[in-house]
Coordinates of C-alpha atoms in Angstrom, one line a residue:
Chain A
X1 CA -0.4 -0.1 0.2
X2 CA 2.6 2.4 0.7
X3 CA 4.6 1.5 -1.6
X4 CA 1.8 2.2 -4.0
X5 CA 1.1 5.5 -2.9
X6 CA 5.5 6.1 -3.0
X7 CA 5.3 5.7 -6.3
X8 CA 1.9 7.7 -7.3
X9 CA 3.8 10.6 -5.6
X10 CA 7.3 9.8 -7.7
X11 CA 5.7 10.5 -11.0
X12 CA 2.5 12.9 -10.1
X13 CA 6.0 14.8 -8.6
X14 CA 8.4 14.8 -12.1
X15 CA 12.2 13.3 -11.6
X16 CA 12.6 14.2 -8.1
X17 CA 13.8 11.2 -6.1
X18 CA 14.6 11.5 -2.5
X19 CA 18.2 10.4 -1.1
X20 CA 17.6 7.3 1.8
X21 CA 19.2 9.9 4.4
X22 CA 16.4 10.7 5.5
X23 CA 13.7 9.0 8.5
X24 CA 10.2 10.1 6.4
X25 CA 7.3 9.6 9.1
X26 CA 5.0 7.8 6.8
X27 CA 2.1 9.7 6.2
X28 CA -0.8 6.9 5.9
X29 CA 0.4 6.0 9.6
X30 CA -2.5 7.1 11.8
X31 CA -3.5 7.3 15.1
X32 CA -1.0 8.0 18.5
X33 CA 1.2 5.4 18.1
X34 CA 3.1 5.9 14.7
X35 CA 6.4 4.8 14.4
X36 CA 7.1 8.3 14.7
X37 CA 5.2 9.2 17.5
X38 CA 7.2 6.3 19.1
X39 CA 10.3 6.7 18.5
X40 CA 10.4 10.6 18.7
X41 CA 8.3 10.8 22.5
X42 CA 10.4 7.3 23.5
X43 CA 13.9 9.3 22.9
X44 CA 12.6 12.6 25.0
X45 CA 11.4 10.6 27.2
X46 CA 14.2 8.5 27.6
X47 CA 16.5 11.3 27.4
X48 CA 14.3 12.8 30.8
X49 CA 14.0 9.7 32.7
X50 CA 17.9 8.5 32.5
X51 CA 18.9 11.6 34.7
X52 CA 16.4 11.4 36.8
X53 CA 16.9 7.9 37.5
X54 CA 20.7 7.7 37.4
X55 CA 22.3 12.0 37.5
X56 CA 25.8 9.9 38.2
X57 CA 26.9 9.8 34.8
X58 CA 23.7 11.0 32.5
X59 CA 22.9 14.2 34.3
X60 CA 27.3 15.3 33.8
X61 CA 26.5 13.7 30.1
X62 CA 24.1 15.9 29.7
X63 CA 25.6 19.3 30.8
X64 CA 28.6 18.3 29.0
X65 CA 28.0 18.1 25.2
X66 CA 25.3 21.0 24.5
X67 CA 28.5 22.9 23.2
X68 CA 28.6 20.3 21.4
X69 CA 25.0 20.2 19.6
X70 CA 25.7 23.6 19.1
X71 CA 28.9 22.6 17.2
X72 CA 27.1 20.4 15.1
X73 CA 24.6 23.1 14.3
X74 CA 26.9 25.3 13.2
X75 CA 28.6 23.0 11.0
X76 CA 25.0 21.5 9.2
X77 CA 23.8 25.2 9.1
X78 CA 26.8 26.5 7.2
X79 CA 27.3 23.3 4.9
X80 CA 24.0 23.3 3.6
X81 CA 23.6 26.9 2.4
X82 CA 27.2 26.6 0.9
X83 CA 26.1 23.8 -0.4
X84 CA 22.9 25.3 -1.7
X85 CA 24.6 28.0 -3.5
X86 CA 27.0 25.4 -5.5
X87 CA 24.0 23.2 -6.4
X88 CA 22.5 26.0 -7.6
X89 CA 25.2 26.5 -9.9
X90 CA 25.8 22.9 -10.4
X91 CA 22.4 22.5 -11.2
X92 CA 22.7 25.4 -13.7
X93 CA 25.5 24.3 -15.3
X94 CA 24.4 20.3 -15.7
X95 CA 21.5 21.7 -17.7
X96 CA 23.8 25.1 -19.5
X97 CA 23.8 24.6 -23.3
X98 CA 27.5 24.8 -23.7
X99 CA 29.2 21.9 -24.1
X100 CA 32.0 23.1 -21.3
X101 CA 30.2 24.2 -18.6
X102 CA 27.4 21.3 -18.9
X103 CA 30.7 18.8 -18.5
X104 CA 32.7 20.7 -15.9
X105 CA 29.5 20.5 -14.1
X106 CA 28.9 16.6 -14.8
X107 CA 32.4 15.7 -13.4
X108 CA 32.0 17.7 -10.5
X109 CA 28.8 15.6 -9.5
X110 CA 30.5 12.3 -11.0
X111 CA 33.7 12.8 -9.1
X112 CA 32.4 13.8 -5.7
X113 CA 29.8 11.3 -5.8
X114 CA 32.6 8.6 -6.4
X115 CA 34.7 9.5 -3.2
X116 CA 33.4 8.5 0.6
X117 CA 32.5 11.8 2.3
X118 CA 35.2 10.5 5.6
X119 CA 37.7 10.1 2.6
X120 CA 37.0 13.8 0.8
X121 CA 37.0 15.2 4.7
X122 CA 40.9 13.2 4.9
X123 CA 41.7 14.8 1.5
X124 CA 40.5 18.3 1.7
X125 CA 42.0 19.0 5.1
X126 CA 45.2 17.5 4.3
X127 CA 45.1 19.1 0.6
X128 CA 44.6 22.4 2.1
X129 CA 46.9 21.8 4.4
X130 CA 49.7 21.8 2.4
X131 CA 49.1 24.6 0.9
X132 CA 47.9 27.0 3.6
X133 CA 46.8 26.7 7.6
X134 CA 43.0 26.4 7.4
X135 CA 41.3 25.3 11.1
X136 CA 39.4 21.9 11.3
X137 CA 36.2 24.0 11.4
X138 CA 37.0 25.5 8.2
X139 CA 38.4 22.3 6.1
X140 CA 35.5 20.4 7.8
X141 CA 32.9 22.7 6.6
X142 CA 34.9 23.3 2.8
X143 CA 34.2 19.1 2.2
X144 CA 30.5 18.9 3.6
X145 CA 29.6 21.8 1.4
X146 CA 31.4 19.9 -1.6
X147 CA 29.7 16.8 -1.3
X148 CA 26.7 18.1 -0.8
X149 CA 27.1 20.8 -3.6
X150 CA 27.1 17.6 -5.9
X151 CA 24.0 16.0 -4.3
X152 CA 22.1 19.6 -4.6
X153 CA 23.0 19.8 -8.1
X154 CA 21.2 16.5 -9.0
X155 CA 18.6 18.0 -6.9
X156 CA 18.2 21.7 -8.7
X157 CA 19.2 19.5 -12.1
X158 CA 15.7 17.3 -11.4
X159 CA 13.8 20.2 -10.2
X160 CA 14.7 22.6 -12.9
X161 CA 13.3 19.9 -15.6
X162 CA 10.5 19.1 -13.7
X163 CA 8.8 22.7 -14.7
X164 CA 6.5 22.1 -17.9
X165 CA 8.3 22.9 -21.2
X166 CA 5.4 25.6 -21.5
X167 CA 6.7 27.6 -19.1
X168 CA 10.2 28.8 -20.5
X169 CA 8.5 28.9 -24.0
X170 CA 6.0 30.9 -22.6
X171 CA 8.7 33.3 -20.7
X172 CA 10.4 33.0 -24.5
X173 CA 7.5 34.3 -26.5
X174 CA 6.6 37.2 -24.4
X175 CA 10.8 38.5 -25.2
X176 CA 12.8 37.7 -22.1
X177 CA 15.8 35.9 -22.5
X178 CA 16.4 32.5 -21.8
X179 CA 18.4 34.0 -18.1
X180 CA 15.5 36.2 -17.5
X181 CA 13.4 32.5 -17.8
X182 CA 15.3 31.1 -15.8
X183 CA 15.6 33.3 -13.2
X184 CA 11.6 35.0 -12.8
X185 CA 9.6 32.2 -13.9
X186 CA 11.6 28.8 -13.5
X187 CA 13.8 29.3 -10.6
X188 CA 10.8 30.2 -8.5
X189 CA 9.3 27.0 -9.0
X190 CA 11.8 24.6 -8.8
X191 CA 12.5 26.2 -5.3
X192 CA 8.9 24.9 -4.1
X193 CA 9.3 21.6 -5.7
X194 CA 13.1 21.0 -4.1
X195 CA 11.8 22.4 -0.8
X196 CA 10.7 18.6 0.5
X197 CA 14.2 16.9 -0.9
X198 CA 16.8 19.7 0.3
X199 CA 15.3 19.2 3.6
X200 CA 16.2 15.7 3.6
X201 CA 19.7 16.6 2.7
X202 CA 19.3 18.5 5.3
X203 CA 18.9 15.9 7.7
X204 CA 21.1 13.9 6.3
X205 CA 24.2 16.6 6.2
X206 CA 23.0 16.3 9.8
X207 CA 23.7 13.0 10.3
X208 CA 27.3 13.1 8.6
X209 CA 28.0 15.9 10.4
X210 CA 29.0 13.6 13.1
X211 CA 32.2 12.1 10.3
X212 CA 33.6 16.3 11.3
X213 CA 34.6 14.7 14.4
X214 CA 37.4 12.5 13.1
X215 CA 39.3 16.6 12.1
X216 CA 38.7 17.1 15.9
X217 CA 36.1 19.6 15.4
X218 CA 33.9 19.3 19.0
X219 CA 30.9 18.3 17.8
X220 CA 28.4 16.5 19.3
X221 CA 29.8 13.2 18.6
X222 CA 33.1 14.3 19.7
X223 CA 31.9 16.2 23.0
X224 CA 30.3 12.7 23.8
X225 CA 34.0 11.3 23.2
X226 CA 35.6 13.5 25.1
X227 CA 33.3 12.6 28.2
X228 CA 34.0 9.3 27.5
X229 CA 36.7 8.8 27.4
X230 CA 38.0 10.8 30.6
X231 CA 35.2 8.9 32.9
X232 CA 35.4 5.6 31.2
X233 CA 31.6 5.4 30.7
X234 CA 31.2 4.6 27.2
X235 CA 27.9 3.3 27.1
X236 CA 26.3 6.3 28.5
X237 CA 28.0 8.5 26.9
X238 CA 26.9 7.3 23.2
X239 CA 23.6 6.3 24.1
X240 CA 23.0 10.1 24.9
X241 CA 24.5 11.2 22.4
X242 CA 23.2 8.7 19.7
X243 CA 19.5 10.0 21.6
X244 CA 20.4 13.4 20.9
X245 CA 20.5 12.5 17.1
X246 CA 17.8 10.8 17.5
X247 CA 15.6 13.4 18.6
X248 CA 17.1 15.9 16.5
X249 CA 16.4 14.4 13.0
X250 CA 12.7 13.3 14.0
X251 CA 12.3 16.7 15.0
X252 CA 13.3 17.3 11.3
X253 CA 11.8 14.9 9.2
X254 CA 8.5 15.9 11.1
X255 CA 9.3 19.3 9.4
X256 CA 10.3 18.1 6.3
X257 CA 7.1 15.9 6.3
X258 CA 4.2 18.9 7.3
X259 CA 6.9 21.2 4.4
X260 CA 5.4 18.5 1.7
X261 CA 1.7 18.1 2.6
X262 CA 1.3 22.0 2.4
X263 CA 3.2 22.1 -0.9
X264 CA 0.9 19.3 -2.0
X265 CA -2.0 21.0 -0.6
X266 CA -1.5 23.8 -2.8
X267 CA -0.3 21.5 -6.1
X268 CA -4.3 20.0 -5.3
X269 CA -5.8 23.4 -4.8
Chain B
X1 CA 10.2 51.2 -47.0
X2 CA 6.8 51.5 -47.9
X3 CA 4.7 49.4 -45.1
X4 CA 1.4 50.3 -46.9
X5 CA 1.9 47.2 -48.7
X6 CA 4.5 45.3 -46.6
X7 CA 2.4 42.1 -45.3
X8 CA 2.7 41.9 -41.3
X9 CA 3.6 38.0 -41.7
X10 CA 5.0 37.1 -44.9
X11 CA 6.3 32.6 -44.7
X12 CA 8.4 31.8 -47.8
X13 CA 8.6 27.6 -48.4
X14 CA 8.7 26.9 -44.5
X15 CA 10.1 23.3 -44.5
X16 CA 10.6 21.6 -41.2
X17 CA 11.3 18.2 -40.3
X18 CA 11.5 16.4 -36.8
X19 CA 14.4 13.8 -37.9
X20 CA 12.1 11.8 -40.1
X21 CA 8.8 13.3 -39.9
X22 CA 7.9 16.0 -42.7
X23 CA 6.4 18.9 -40.6
X24 CA 5.8 21.0 -42.8
X25 CA 6.6 20.6 -46.5
X26 CA 6.7 24.2 -48.3
X27 CA 4.7 26.1 -46.9
X28 CA 3.9 30.4 -48.2
X29 CA 1.5 32.4 -46.9
X30 CA 0.9 36.1 -46.2
X31 CA -1.1 37.5 -43.7
X32 CA -2.0 41.4 -44.4
X33 CA -1.9 44.1 -41.1
X34 CA -5.7 43.2 -39.1
X35 CA -6.2 40.7 -40.7
X36 CA -7.1 37.5 -39.1
X37 CA -6.5 34.0 -40.6
X38 CA -7.8 30.2 -38.9
X39 CA -5.9 28.0 -39.7
X40 CA -7.4 24.1 -39.4
X41 CA -6.4 20.8 -40.7
X42 CA -6.1 17.5 -39.0
X43 CA -3.6 16.5 -36.0
X44 CA -0.6 16.3 -37.2
X45 CA -0.7 18.6 -40.3
X46 CA 1.6 20.6 -39.5
X47 CA -0.4 24.2 -38.4
X48 CA 0.9 24.3 -34.7
X49 CA 4.6 24.1 -36.1
X50 CA 4.1 26.2 -38.5
X51 CA 2.4 28.9 -35.7
X52 CA 5.6 28.0 -33.6
X53 CA 7.9 28.4 -36.4
X54 CA 6.2 32.3 -36.4
X55 CA 8.2 33.6 -33.3
X56 CA 10.7 30.3 -33.8
X57 CA 10.2 28.4 -31.1
X58 CA 10.6 25.5 -33.9
X59 CA 13.6 26.6 -36.0
X60 CA 12.7 25.6 -39.8
X61 CA 14.5 23.3 -42.1
X62 CA 14.1 25.6 -45.0
X63 CA 12.5 28.8 -46.5
X64 CA 12.1 32.4 -44.6
X65 CA 10.1 33.6 -42.2
X66 CA 9.2 37.8 -42.3
X67 CA 7.7 39.6 -39.8
X68 CA 7.3 42.9 -40.8
X69 CA 10.7 44.3 -42.3
X70 CA 12.6 41.9 -39.3
X71 CA 13.9 38.5 -40.7
X72 CA 13.2 36.4 -38.6
X73 CA 14.7 32.9 -39.8
X74 CA 18.0 34.1 -40.3
X75 CA 20.2 33.5 -37.4
X76 CA 21.5 36.8 -36.8
X77 CA 18.0 37.7 -36.2
X78 CA 17.5 39.5 -32.9
X79 CA 14.3 37.0 -32.0
X80 CA 14.0 38.3 -28.5
X81 CA 13.6 41.7 -29.9
X82 CA 10.7 40.2 -32.7
X83 CA 9.2 38.4 -29.6
X84 CA 8.1 41.5 -28.1
X85 CA 6.0 42.2 -30.7
X86 CA 4.6 38.7 -31.4
X87 CA 2.3 37.9 -28.7
X88 CA 1.4 34.5 -28.3
X89 CA -1.5 31.8 -26.7
X90 CA -0.7 28.3 -26.2
X91 CA -3.2 25.5 -25.9
X92 CA -2.2 25.0 -21.7
X93 CA -2.4 28.7 -21.3
X94 CA 1.1 28.4 -19.3
X95 CA 0.2 30.6 -17.0
X96 CA 3.1 30.9 -14.1
X97 CA 2.0 29.6 -11.2
X98 CA 4.4 31.3 -8.7
X99 CA 2.2 34.3 -9.6
X100 CA -0.7 36.4 -9.6
X101 CA -2.5 36.8 -12.6
X102 CA -1.6 40.6 -12.5
X103 CA 1.8 39.8 -11.5
X104 CA 1.5 37.7 -14.8
X105 CA 0.7 40.2 -17.1
X106 CA 3.1 43.2 -15.6
X107 CA 6.6 40.7 -15.9
X108 CA 7.4 41.5 -19.1
X109 CA 6.7 44.9 -19.1
X110 CA 8.4 45.2 -16.7
X111 CA 11.1 43.2 -16.9
X112 CA 11.6 43.4 -20.7
X113 CA 11.0 46.8 -21.5
X114 CA 11.5 47.9 -17.7
X115 CA 8.8 49.7 -17.5
X116 CA 8.4 51.2 -13.9
X117 CA 5.5 49.1 -12.4
X118 CA 3.2 52.5 -11.3
X119 CA 2.9 52.9 -15.4
X120 CA 2.7 48.3 -15.9
X121 CA 0.2 47.8 -12.6
X122 CA -2.8 50.4 -14.2
X123 CA -2.4 48.7 -17.3
X124 CA -2.1 45.5 -16.6
X125 CA -5.6 46.2 -14.6
X126 CA -7.1 47.9 -17.8
X127 CA -6.1 45.0 -19.4
X128 CA -8.0 42.3 -16.9
X129 CA -11.0 44.4 -17.2
X130 CA -11.1 44.1 -21.0
X131 CA -10.9 40.4 -20.3
X132 CA -13.9 40.5 -17.6
X133 CA -11.9 39.6 -15.0
X134 CA -11.0 43.2 -13.2
X135 CA -11.8 41.5 -9.6
X136 CA -9.1 38.6 -10.2
X137 CA -6.1 40.4 -10.1
X138 CA -5.0 38.6 -7.4
X139 CA -6.1 35.0 -8.1
X140 CA -3.4 32.9 -8.5
X141 CA -3.3 30.5 -12.0
X142 CA -4.7 27.4 -9.7
X143 CA -7.7 29.5 -8.5
X144 CA -8.9 30.3 -11.8
X145 CA -11.1 28.1 -14.1
X146 CA -9.8 27.4 -17.5
X147 CA -11.6 30.0 -19.4
X148 CA -10.5 32.6 -16.7
X149 CA -6.9 31.0 -17.2
X150 CA -6.6 31.5 -21.0
X151 CA -8.4 35.2 -20.5
X152 CA -5.3 36.0 -18.3
X153 CA -3.1 34.7 -20.7
X154 CA -4.1 36.5 -23.3
X155 CA -4.1 39.6 -21.3
X156 CA -0.5 38.8 -20.9
X157 CA 0.5 38.9 -24.2
X158 CA -1.8 42.3 -25.3
X159 CA 0.6 43.8 -22.0
X160 CA 3.5 43.9 -24.7
X161 CA 1.5 45.8 -27.6
X162 CA 2.4 43.1 -30.1
X163 CA 1.8 43.9 -33.7
X164 CA 0.5 40.3 -34.1
X165 CA -1.0 37.7 -32.5
X166 CA -1.0 33.8 -32.9
X167 CA -3.3 31.7 -30.7
X168 CA -2.5 27.9 -30.5
X169 CA -5.2 25.8 -30.4
X170 CA -6.7 28.3 -27.5
X171 CA -10.0 26.6 -26.6
X172 CA -8.9 22.9 -27.2
X173 CA -8.1 22.3 -23.1
X174 CA -11.5 24.6 -22.0
X175 CA -14.2 22.7 -21.1
X176 CA -17.6 23.1 -24.1
X177 CA -19.5 26.1 -21.1
X178 CA -15.6 28.4 -21.6
X179 CA -14.7 28.1 -24.9
X180 CA -17.4 31.2 -25.1
X181 CA -15.9 33.6 -23.0
X182 CA -12.4 33.1 -24.8
X183 CA -13.8 33.2 -27.6
X184 CA -16.0 36.3 -27.3
X185 CA -12.8 37.8 -26.3
X186 CA -10.7 37.3 -29.5
X187 CA -13.9 38.1 -31.4
X188 CA -13.3 41.6 -29.6
X189 CA -10.0 41.8 -30.5
X190 CA -10.5 40.9 -33.6
X191 CA -12.9 43.7 -34.0
X192 CA -10.4 46.3 -32.8
X193 CA -7.9 45.1 -35.8
X194 CA -5.1 43.0 -34.2
X195 CA -3.4 40.7 -37.1
X196 CA -4.4 37.7 -35.7
X197 CA -3.0 34.2 -36.6
X198 CA -5.8 31.4 -35.4
X199 CA -5.3 27.3 -34.9
X200 CA -8.5 26.5 -34.2
X201 CA -11.3 24.9 -35.3
X202 CA -13.8 26.6 -33.8
X203 CA -16.5 27.6 -36.8
X204 CA -18.6 29.6 -35.3
X205 CA -15.3 32.7 -34.5
X206 CA -13.9 31.7 -38.1
X207 CA -17.3 32.7 -39.6
X208 CA -17.2 35.7 -37.3
X209 CA -14.1 37.9 -37.3
X210 CA -11.7 35.0 -39.8
X211 CA -10.6 37.2 -42.9
X212 CA -9.3 33.5 -44.1
X213 CA -9.5 30.1 -44.0
X214 CA -6.0 28.1 -44.6
X215 CA -6.6 24.2 -44.4
X216 CA -3.9 22.2 -44.0
X217 CA -2.6 18.9 -44.6
X218 CA 0.7 17.1 -44.3
X219 CA 2.6 19.9 -43.9
X220 CA 0.9 21.5 -46.7
X221 CA -1.6 24.1 -47.6
X222 CA -4.7 22.2 -49.6
X223 CA -7.0 25.2 -49.7
X224 CA -7.3 28.7 -48.6
X225 CA -10.9 30.9 -49.0
X226 CA -13.0 33.1 -46.9
X227 CA -15.1 31.6 -43.9
X228 CA -18.0 30.9 -45.9
X229 CA -16.8 29.4 -48.7
X230 CA -14.4 27.3 -47.4
X231 CA -16.8 25.8 -44.8
X232 CA -19.8 25.8 -47.3
X233 CA -18.1 24.8 -50.8
X234 CA -14.9 22.9 -50.5
X235 CA -12.7 22.9 -54.0
X236 CA -10.6 20.3 -52.8
X237 CA -11.9 16.6 -51.7
X238 CA -9.5 16.3 -49.0
X239 CA -11.0 19.6 -47.0
X240 CA -14.6 18.2 -48.1
X241 CA -13.4 14.5 -46.3
X242 CA -11.6 16.6 -43.3
X243 CA -14.5 18.7 -42.9
X244 CA -16.7 16.1 -42.7
X245 CA -15.1 15.0 -39.8
X246 CA -15.8 17.9 -38.2
X247 CA -19.1 18.6 -38.5

């Protein structure tokens, strides 16, 4: 059942496919005990209950990690914003009629998608580091942005191509240049279409941002590790870290699904 | 140049091929200023391709088209400038869904002609009133019926003050009860002296407004005549057969 409705939705939205990065609440599942609610409120419940029952490690962990959460957000938000800009340029490049631009954009996408993010993180940090000394945080954000920019480029390309051909024709027939038509007619519609997949990328990026801890950026995971390595309470530390990630991703995936519903409603009016 | 005798649109031996499919096989015709010409023909006869070649949404394989003294089909043509003067109305309206009715109309005058909104807004409202939609200026396309959308689309094209209007099956996507409201707008436009090239099978409109009806089949003009003559006494057998189908 769910599979069929998902397929229908894909057809309606054109060529946009959603990456597997996110936990999307299943909208066919209703009621108080949906999987999303059980997971979300279960995780929040545990985060409240555990420090109350066993304040010794749990309350201490939770006091230790908030600046890690903040750092995780910084990395995620900065990376997604830069990735959006790279993605817009890449997406436009992918549909460009100028062969060289088209080719460069396509190569960028192919190369980046073929290299694991963790390898890219190391590569950019040490490659940049051999030329100029960059702060770890900058290297981390650069690597995340370059990687997600490629995925974002594919979302922009699919989004632009999902706009009916008649829109461009109508704009051209009115005397707009191709550039004006893209800016005033095609892109505003594209932004609406790609909002849900971009939201999903945001969630995927939020999770992948845990990789930057490998560069000793003090994000959520790193802070948990720091606490664990001084207190030797590994299980408790990582339990809290996992729960916090879970609450964050579930919260944002709900947001994305509400956004999707809104867009669909407007489309059906 | 003697504008008095210059046709508004001149099509000279137009050929168009899509791969192996021949869409236009040598079409020659002229549209004089103020004329309304209806093009009819079975689907696949090339009538839409011909229309779309006039503002170069399709590029001819060979042949020439002029709009007044502007040579449309030469690669050197400033096609963007020519398109400003050639309005087009599509079968599927193609209104911009993210813009309200009035914004659909002001977009081109503002971004192409760089006119200030103090000029484009009153003009857009005036055009909306002219197509009978004065109360819908803030409505978005998905809040309008098909007939209303098509009328906004006509107003949008008129906002650029075109010297010729192309209509590509403007009523084919409409429910029967909405066809009349669009045809009424087109009829009024014809009576005001607009030069119009219309691909449509609306015979009532043809009899009321068209100076000539052109019957096309297999990429060629088979027969041209006044509406009365072509509908009542077609000369060619193919025309007779086609008319029997659509009547």
